[in-house]
C-alpha positions as a printed NumPy array, in Angstrom:
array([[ 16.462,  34.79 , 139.265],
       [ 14.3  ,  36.034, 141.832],
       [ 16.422,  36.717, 144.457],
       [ 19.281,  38.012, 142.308],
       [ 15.992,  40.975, 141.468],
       [ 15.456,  41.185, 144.775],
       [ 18.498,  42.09 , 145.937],
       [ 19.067,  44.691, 143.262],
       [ 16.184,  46.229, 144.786],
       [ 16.813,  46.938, 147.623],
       [ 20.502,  47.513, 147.587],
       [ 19.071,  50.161, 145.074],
       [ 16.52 ,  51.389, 147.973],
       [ 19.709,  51.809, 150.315],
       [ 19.476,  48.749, 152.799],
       [ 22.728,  47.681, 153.573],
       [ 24.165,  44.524, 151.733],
       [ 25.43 ,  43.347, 154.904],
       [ 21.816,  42.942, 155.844],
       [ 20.202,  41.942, 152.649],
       [ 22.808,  38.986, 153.222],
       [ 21.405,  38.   , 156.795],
       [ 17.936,  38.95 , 155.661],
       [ 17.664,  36.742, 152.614],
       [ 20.392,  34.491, 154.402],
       [ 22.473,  34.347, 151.194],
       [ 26.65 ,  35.081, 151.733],
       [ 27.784,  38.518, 151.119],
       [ 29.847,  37.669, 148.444],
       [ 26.495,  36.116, 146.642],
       [ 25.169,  40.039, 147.476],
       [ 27.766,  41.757, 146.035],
       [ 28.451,  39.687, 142.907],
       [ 24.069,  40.471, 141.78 ],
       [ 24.635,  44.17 , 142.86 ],
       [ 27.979,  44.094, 140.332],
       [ 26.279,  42.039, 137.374],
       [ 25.795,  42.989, 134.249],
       [ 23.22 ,  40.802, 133.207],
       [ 20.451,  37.881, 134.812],
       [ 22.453,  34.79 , 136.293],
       [ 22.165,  31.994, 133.89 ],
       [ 23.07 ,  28.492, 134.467],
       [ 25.344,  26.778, 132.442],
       [ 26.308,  23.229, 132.259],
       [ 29.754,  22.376, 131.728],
       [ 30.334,  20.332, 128.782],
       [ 31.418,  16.925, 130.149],
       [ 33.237,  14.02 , 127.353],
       [ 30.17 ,  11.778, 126.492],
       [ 30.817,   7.71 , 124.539],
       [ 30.165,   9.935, 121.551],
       [ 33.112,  12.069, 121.887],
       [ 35.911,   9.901, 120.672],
       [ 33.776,   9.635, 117.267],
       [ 32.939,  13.252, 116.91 ],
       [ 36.346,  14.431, 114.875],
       [ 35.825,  11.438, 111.985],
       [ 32.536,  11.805, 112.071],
       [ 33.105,  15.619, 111.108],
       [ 35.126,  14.222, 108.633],
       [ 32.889,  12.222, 106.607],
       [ 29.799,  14.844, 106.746],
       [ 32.615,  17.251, 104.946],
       [ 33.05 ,  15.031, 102.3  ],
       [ 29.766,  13.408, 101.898],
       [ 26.64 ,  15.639, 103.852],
       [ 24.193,  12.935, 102.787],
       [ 25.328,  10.119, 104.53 ],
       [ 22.963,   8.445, 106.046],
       [ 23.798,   8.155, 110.036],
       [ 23.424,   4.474, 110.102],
       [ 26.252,   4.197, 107.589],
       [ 28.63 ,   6.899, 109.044],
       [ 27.75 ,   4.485, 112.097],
       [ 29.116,   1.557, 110.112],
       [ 32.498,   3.452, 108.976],
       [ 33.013,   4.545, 112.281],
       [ 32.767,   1.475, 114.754],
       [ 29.987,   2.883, 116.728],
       [ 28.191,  -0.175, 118.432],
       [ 26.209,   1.689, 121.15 ],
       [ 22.833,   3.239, 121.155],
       [ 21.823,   4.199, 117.343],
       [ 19.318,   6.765, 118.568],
       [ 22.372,   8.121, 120.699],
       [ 23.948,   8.568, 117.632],
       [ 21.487,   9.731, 115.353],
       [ 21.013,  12.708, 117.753],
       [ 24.584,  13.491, 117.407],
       [ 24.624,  13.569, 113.079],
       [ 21.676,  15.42 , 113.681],
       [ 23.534,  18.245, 115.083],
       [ 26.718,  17.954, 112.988],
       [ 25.243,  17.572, 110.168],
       [ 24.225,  21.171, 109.783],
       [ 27.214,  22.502, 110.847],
       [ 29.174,  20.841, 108.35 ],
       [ 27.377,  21.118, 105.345],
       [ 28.39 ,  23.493, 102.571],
       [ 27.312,  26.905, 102.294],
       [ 25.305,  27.996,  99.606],
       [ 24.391,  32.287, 100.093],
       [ 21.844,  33.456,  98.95 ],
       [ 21.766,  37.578,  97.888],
       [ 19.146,  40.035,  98.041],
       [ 18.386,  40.536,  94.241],
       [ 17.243,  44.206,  92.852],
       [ 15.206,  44.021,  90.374],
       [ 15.193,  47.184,  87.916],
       [ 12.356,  48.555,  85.489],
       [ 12.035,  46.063,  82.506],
       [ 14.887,  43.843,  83.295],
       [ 13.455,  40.514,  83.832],
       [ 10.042,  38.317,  83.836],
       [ 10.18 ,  35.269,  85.753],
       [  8.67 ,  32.487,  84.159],
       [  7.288,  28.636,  85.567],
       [  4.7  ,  26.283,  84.433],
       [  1.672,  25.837,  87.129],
       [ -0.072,  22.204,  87.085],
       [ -3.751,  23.293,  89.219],
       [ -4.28 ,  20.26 ,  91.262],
       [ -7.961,  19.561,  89.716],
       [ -8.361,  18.131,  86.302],
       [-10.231,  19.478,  83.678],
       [-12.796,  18.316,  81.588],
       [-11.737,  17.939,  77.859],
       [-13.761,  17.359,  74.837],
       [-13.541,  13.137,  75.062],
       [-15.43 ,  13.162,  77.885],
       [-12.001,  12.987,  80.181],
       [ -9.958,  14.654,  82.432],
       [ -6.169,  15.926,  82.726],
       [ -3.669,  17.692,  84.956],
       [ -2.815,  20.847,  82.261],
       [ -0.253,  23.248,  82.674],
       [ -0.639,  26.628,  83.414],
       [  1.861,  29.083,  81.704],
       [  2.585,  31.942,  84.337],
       [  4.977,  35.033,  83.901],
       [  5.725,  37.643,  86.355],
       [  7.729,  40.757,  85.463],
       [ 10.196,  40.917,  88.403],
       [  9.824,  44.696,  89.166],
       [  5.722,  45.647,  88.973],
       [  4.998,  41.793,  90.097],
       [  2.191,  41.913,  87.765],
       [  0.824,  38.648,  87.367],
       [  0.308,  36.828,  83.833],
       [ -1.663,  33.236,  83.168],
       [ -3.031,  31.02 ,  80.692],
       [ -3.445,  27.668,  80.632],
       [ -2.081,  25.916,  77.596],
       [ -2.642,  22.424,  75.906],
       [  0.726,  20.427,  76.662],
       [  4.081,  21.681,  77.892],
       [  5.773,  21.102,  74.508],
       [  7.801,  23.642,  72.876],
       [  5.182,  24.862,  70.521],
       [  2.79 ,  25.53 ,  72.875],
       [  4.884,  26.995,  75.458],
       [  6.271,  29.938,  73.101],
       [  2.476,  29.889,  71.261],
       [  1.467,  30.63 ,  75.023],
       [  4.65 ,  33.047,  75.733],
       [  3.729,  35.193,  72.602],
       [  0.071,  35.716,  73.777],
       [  0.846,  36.858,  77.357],
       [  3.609,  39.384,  75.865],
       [  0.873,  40.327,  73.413],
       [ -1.543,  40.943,  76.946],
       [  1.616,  43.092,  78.674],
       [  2.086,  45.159,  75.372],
       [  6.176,  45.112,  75.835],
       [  8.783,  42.522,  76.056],
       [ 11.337,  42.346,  78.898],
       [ 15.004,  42.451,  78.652],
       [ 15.098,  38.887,  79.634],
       [ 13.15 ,  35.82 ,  79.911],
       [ 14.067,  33.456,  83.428],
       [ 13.23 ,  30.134,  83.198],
       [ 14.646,  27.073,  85.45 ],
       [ 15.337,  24.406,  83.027],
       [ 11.85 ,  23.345,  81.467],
       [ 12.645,  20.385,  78.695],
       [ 10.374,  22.783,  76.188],
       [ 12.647,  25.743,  76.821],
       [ 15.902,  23.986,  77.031],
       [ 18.281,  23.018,  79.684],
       [ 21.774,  23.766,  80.474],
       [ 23.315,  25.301,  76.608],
       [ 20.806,  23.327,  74.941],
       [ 18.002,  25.313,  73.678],
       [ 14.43 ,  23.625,  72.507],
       [ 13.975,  23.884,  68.663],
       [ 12.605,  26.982,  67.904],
       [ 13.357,  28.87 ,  71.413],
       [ 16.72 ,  30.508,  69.803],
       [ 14.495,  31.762,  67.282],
       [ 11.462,  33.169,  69.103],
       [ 14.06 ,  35.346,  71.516],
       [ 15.704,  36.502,  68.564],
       [ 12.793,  38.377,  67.648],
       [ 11.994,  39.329,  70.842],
       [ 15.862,  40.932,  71.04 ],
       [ 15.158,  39.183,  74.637],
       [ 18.269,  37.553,  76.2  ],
       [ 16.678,  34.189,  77.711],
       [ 18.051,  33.136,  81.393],
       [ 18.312,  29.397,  82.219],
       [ 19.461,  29.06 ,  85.693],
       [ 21.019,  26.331,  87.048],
       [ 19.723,  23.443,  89.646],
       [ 19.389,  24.301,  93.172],
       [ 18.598,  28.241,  92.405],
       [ 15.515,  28.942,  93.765],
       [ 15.506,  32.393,  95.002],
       [ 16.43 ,  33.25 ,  91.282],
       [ 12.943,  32.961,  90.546],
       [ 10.836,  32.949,  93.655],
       [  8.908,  35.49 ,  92.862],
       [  6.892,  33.702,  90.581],
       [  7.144,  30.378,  92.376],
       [  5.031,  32.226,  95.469],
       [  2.637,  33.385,  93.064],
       [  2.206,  29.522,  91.828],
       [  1.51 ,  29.017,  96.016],
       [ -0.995,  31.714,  96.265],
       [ -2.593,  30.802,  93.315],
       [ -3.619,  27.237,  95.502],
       [ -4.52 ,  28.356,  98.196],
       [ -6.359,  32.047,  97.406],
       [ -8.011,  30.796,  93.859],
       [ -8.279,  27.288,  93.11 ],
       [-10.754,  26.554,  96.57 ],
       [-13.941,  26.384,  96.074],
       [-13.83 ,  26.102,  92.429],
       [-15.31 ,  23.878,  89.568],
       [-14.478,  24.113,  85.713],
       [-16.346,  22.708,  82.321],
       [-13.186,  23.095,  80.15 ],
       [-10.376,  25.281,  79.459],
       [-11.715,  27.775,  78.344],
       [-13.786,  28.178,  81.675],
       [-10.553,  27.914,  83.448],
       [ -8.635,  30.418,  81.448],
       [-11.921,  32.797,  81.995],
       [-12.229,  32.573,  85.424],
       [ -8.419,  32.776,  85.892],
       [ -8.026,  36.042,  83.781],
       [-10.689,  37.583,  85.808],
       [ -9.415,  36.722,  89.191],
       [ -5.93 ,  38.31 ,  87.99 ],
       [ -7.406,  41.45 ,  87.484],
       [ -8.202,  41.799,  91.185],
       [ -5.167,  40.215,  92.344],
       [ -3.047,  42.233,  90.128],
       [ -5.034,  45.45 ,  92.333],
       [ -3.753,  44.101,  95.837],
       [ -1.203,  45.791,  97.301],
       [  2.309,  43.595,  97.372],
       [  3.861,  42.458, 101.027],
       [  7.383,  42.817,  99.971],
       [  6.981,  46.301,  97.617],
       [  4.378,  47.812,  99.644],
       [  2.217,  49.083,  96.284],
       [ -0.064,  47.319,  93.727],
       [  1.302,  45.52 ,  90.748],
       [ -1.186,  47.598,  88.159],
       [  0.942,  51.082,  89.991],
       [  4.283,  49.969,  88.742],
       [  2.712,  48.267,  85.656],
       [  3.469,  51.333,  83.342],
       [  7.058,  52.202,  84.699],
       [  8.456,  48.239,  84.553],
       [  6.494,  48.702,  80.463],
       [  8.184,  52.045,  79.889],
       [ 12.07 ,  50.688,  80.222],
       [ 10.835,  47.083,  77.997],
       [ 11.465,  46.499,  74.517],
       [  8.887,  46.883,  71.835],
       [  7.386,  43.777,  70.276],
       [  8.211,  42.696,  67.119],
       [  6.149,  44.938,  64.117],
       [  5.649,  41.35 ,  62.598],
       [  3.401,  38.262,  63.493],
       [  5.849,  35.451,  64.722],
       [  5.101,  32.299,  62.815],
       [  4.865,  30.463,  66.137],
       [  3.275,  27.034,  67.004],
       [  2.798,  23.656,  65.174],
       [  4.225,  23.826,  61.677],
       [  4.541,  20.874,  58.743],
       [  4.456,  19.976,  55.566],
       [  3.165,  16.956,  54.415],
       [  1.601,  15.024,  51.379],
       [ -1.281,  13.713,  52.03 ],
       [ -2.207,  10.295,  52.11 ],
       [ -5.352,   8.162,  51.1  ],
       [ -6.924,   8.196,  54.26 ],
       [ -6.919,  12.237,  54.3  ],
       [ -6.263,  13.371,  57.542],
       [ -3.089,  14.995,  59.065],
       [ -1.952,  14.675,  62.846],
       [ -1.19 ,  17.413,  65.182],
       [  0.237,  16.786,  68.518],
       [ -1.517,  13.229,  69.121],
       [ -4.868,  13.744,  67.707],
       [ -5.536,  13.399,  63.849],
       [ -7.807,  15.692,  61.821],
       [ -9.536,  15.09 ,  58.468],
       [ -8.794,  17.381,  55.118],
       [-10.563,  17.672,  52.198],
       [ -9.755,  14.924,  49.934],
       [ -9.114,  16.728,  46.649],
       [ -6.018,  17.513,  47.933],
       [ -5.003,  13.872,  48.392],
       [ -1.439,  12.897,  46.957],
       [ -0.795,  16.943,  47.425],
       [  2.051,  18.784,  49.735],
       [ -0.092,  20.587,  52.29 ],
       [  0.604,  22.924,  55.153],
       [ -0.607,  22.269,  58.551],
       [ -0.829,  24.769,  60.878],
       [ -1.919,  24.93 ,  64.51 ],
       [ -1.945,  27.338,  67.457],
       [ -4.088,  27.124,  70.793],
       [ -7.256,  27.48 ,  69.397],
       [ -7.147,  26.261,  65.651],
       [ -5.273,  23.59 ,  62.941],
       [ -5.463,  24.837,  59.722],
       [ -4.432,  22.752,  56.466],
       [ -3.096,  25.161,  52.922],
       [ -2.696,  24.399,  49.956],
       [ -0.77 ,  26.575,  47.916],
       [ -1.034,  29.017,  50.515],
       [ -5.113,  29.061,  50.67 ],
       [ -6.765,  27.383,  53.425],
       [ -9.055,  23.986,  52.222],
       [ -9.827,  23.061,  56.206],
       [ -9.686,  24.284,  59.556],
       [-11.075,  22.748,  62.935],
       [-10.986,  23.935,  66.254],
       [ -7.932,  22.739,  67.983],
       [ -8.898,  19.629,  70.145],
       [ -6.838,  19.099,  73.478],
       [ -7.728,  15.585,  74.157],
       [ -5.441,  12.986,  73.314],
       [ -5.057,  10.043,  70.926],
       [ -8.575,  12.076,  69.064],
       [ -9.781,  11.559,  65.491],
       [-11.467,  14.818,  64.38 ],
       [-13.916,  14.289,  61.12 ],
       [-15.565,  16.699,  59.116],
       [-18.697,  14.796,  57.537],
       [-18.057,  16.989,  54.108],
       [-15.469,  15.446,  53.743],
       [-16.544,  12.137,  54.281],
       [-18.97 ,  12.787,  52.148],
       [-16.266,  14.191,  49.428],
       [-14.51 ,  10.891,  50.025],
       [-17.26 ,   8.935,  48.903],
       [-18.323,  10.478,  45.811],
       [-14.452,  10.167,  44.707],
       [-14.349,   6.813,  45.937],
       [-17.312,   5.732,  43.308],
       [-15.818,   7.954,  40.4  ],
       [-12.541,   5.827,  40.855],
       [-14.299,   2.685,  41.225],
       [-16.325,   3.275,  38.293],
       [-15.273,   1.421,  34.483],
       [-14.309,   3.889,  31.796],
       [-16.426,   3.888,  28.511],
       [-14.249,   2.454,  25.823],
       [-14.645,   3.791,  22.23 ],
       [-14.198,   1.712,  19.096],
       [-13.903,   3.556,  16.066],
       [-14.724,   1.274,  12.803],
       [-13.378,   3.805,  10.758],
       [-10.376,   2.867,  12.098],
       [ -7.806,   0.815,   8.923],
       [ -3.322,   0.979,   8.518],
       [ -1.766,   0.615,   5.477],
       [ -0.395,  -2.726,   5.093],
       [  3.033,  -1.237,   3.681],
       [  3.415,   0.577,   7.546],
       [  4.361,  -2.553,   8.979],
       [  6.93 ,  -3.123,   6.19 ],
       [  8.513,  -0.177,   6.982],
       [  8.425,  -0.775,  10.951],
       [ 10.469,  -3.592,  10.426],
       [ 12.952,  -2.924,   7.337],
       [ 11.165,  -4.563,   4.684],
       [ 11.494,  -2.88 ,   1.206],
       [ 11.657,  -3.873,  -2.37 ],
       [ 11.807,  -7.561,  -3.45 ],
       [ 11.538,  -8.841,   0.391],
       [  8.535,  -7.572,   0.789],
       [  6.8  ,  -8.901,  -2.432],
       [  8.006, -11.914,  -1.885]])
C-alpha cells in the first residue's frame, strides 16, 4: 500500500516512471498498473475446495428446510466424520444465508391512530399488606404518534384488572385512540379469541383492538423501549413501601420524562400531546361498569371472595343475593342496590379481610338463634267434642252410639 502511494506521487510530481521503477526497484509494468488504478491494491485470496466443500450443497439443503438444526445433527445426516469445530464454523456461516426472510417496514404513525400497549414486571418486589413481597405488573400505554408515556401498576394481570387499569389511563389522556395494539396477553385475548369482557370494553370505546401475531416486534417497539428505559433510567436507586408508593413515584417521574425531547421525533412527547388528542375519539359520556362483578347469596360464614382473598359482609344479609363489586382500590358488597360493606381492596393473596362489626353482628345473631322460644299455654283453651265427629264422618246414630 505504501509503495503503490508512493509511486502515485511522484509520477504525479513528473519523475519519469521509467525511473520510479529503477528507483524503488519495482518492474515498470508494477509502475504503470498503480499510476492506472482506480482504487488501493487489495489482496485477495483465491477460494481454494476445502474437506467441507463436497458437503456444502446438502448442507444448504437442510438449513432451507429446517434453519434450526442443530450442526451436530446436520453433521449426522450428512456423513461428516472430520473435525466438528471445522464444521460448526461452516453452519455458522450458512446458516444465515439460508434462513428465511422476514422484512421489516418503516411504520408511520398518524395523529390518534394507535396506542401501543405491554405489561411491565419492575424487577424489585413490592411490599404488600401481609407482610410479603411480589413481582406486579405494570400496565404501560404509549400513543404511537406524541410517544407520551402512560403507567400504573395494577394488582394481577387478569382481565378485570387490565381493562379496570386501561379505563383509568384513558381517563388520564382525556381521549381514546383509534386502536388499541396489544401482542397477545392471555387477559386481552390471543389470536380471534378475545378475554371475557374485552369485546365489550372496545365497544364502548368505538376502539378497533389490534392483536398482532408472534414474532412481530417492531409492531410495537415503541412501547417495548420505553419498558427498557424505564430499567435502566428509573427503577436504580430506588426503594418502595407499597403500591401506592410505586404508582406515586412512577407518575411523577413520567411527568419529566414525558418533557424530554424524543431521539427518533426530535420534539417532546407533552408538544405533540394535544395534536395526537385532537384526531382521538371522545370517551364514552357514561361510566363503564368495569372490573370484578358477581352475584352471590351469601352463606353462613358471611364473607364473599374477590380475586383470591375473602372479605367479610354484614351478616343480616346472610341467605340474601348480594352484589360484589371491586375495582383497584375498593370491593363493595349491595344489597338491593345500597351498599351494606366496603373495604379497601387488598392485593395480597390467599387474605381474609374482617370487619370486627361484623363479627360482632355475628355474635349477637348467633345467641338470638341459639336462644329457646317462650312457649305460651293458654288454659282458656277447650274444642267441642262434636268437631272431631265431624273430622272424621261421624253423624247421627254412629256417633251416639
Amino acid at each position: 500500500m505504501e509503495d503503490w502511494a508512493l509511486i502515485r506521487r511522484l509520477v504525479a510530481d513528473g519523475v519519469p516512471q521509467r525511473q520510479v521503477a529503477r528507483d524503488l526497484g519495482v518492474g515498470r509494468s508494477t509502475v504503470a498498473r498503480a499510476v492506472t488504478s482506480t482504487s488501493p491494491p487489495r489482496y485477495e485470496r483465491l477460494e481454494q475446495p476445502t474437506s467441507f466443500s463436497p458437503f456444502e450443497p446438502r448442507v444448504r439443503a437442510l438449513l432451507a428446510e429446517f434453519p434450526q438444526m442443530p450442526a451436530t445433527v446436520i453433521a449426522e445426516r450428512v456423513g461428516w466424520s472430520g473435525s466438528i469445530t471445522w464444521f460448526r464454523d461452516n453452519v455458522r456461516r450458512l446458516r444465515p444465508e439460508e434462513r428465511r426472510v422476514d422484512p421489516a417496514d418503516r411504520l408511520v404513525w398518524e395523529p390518534g391512530d394507535a396506542a401501543q400497549c405491554d405489561l411491565w414486571f419492575p424487577p424489585r418486589k413490592i411490599p404488600l399488606e401481609d407482610g410479603s413481597a411480589k413481582l406486579l405488573p405494570v400496565l404501560v400505554i404509549v400513543p404511537a404518534y406524541s410517544r407520551f408515556v402512560l403507567g400504573r401498576m395494577i394488582p394481577t394481570r387478569k382481565t378485570e384488572d387490565l381493562l379496570l387499569g386501561s379505563w383509568e389511563l384513558l381517563q388520564q389522556l382525556g381521549r381514546a385512540p383509534r386502536r388499541l395494539i396489544w401482542d397477545n396477553e392471555p387477559g386481552i385475548g390471543r389470536g380471534p379469541r378475545r378475554a371475557h369482557g374485552v369485546t365489550e370494553f372496545m365497544g364502548m370505546l368505538a376502539a378497533r383492538l389490534v392483536l398482532l401475531k408472534p414474532r412481530d416486534p417492531e409492531s410495537k417497539g415503541i412501547v417495548e423501549r420505553r419498558i427498557g428505559w424505564f430499567e435502566t433510567s428509573f427503577m436504580p436507586g430506588r426503594t418502595f413501601a407499597s403500591p401506592a408508593d410505586f404508582n406515586t413515584q412512577f407518575g411523577d417521574w413520567l411527568q419529566l420524562a414525558n418533557s424530554r425531547v424524543v431521539r427518533t421525533i426530535k420534539v417532546r412527547p407533552v408538544d405533540r400531546l394535544d395534536a395526537d388528542r385532537a384526531a382521538m375519539l371522545p370517551l364514552p359520556p357514561i361510566v363503564l361498569q368495569l372490573g370484578w362483578r358477581s352475584r352471590v347469596r351469601l352463606g353462613r360464614d358471611y364473607y364473599v371472595r374477590v380475586d383470591s382473598n375473602d372479605y367479610s359482609v354484614d351478616p343480616t344479609a346472610i341467605g340474601r343475593l348480594v352484589d360484589v363489586t371491586a375495582d383497584l382500590e375498593r370491593v363493595r358488597v349491595r344489597l338491593g342496590g345500597r351498599v351494606i360493606t366496603e373495604h379497601a381492596r387488598v392485593w395480597a393473596r390467599g387474605s381474609t379481610i374482617t370487619d370486627a362489626a361484623h363479627v360482632a353482628t355475628a355474635r349477637r345473631l348467633r345467641e338470638q338463634f341459639q336462644s329457646p322460644r317462650a312457649i305460651t299455654i293458654d288454659d282458656e283453651l277447650t274444642r267441642d267434642l262434636a268437631d272431631y265427629d265431624r273430622a272424621f264422618g261421624l253423624t247421627g246414630t254412629e256417633a251416639a252410639s
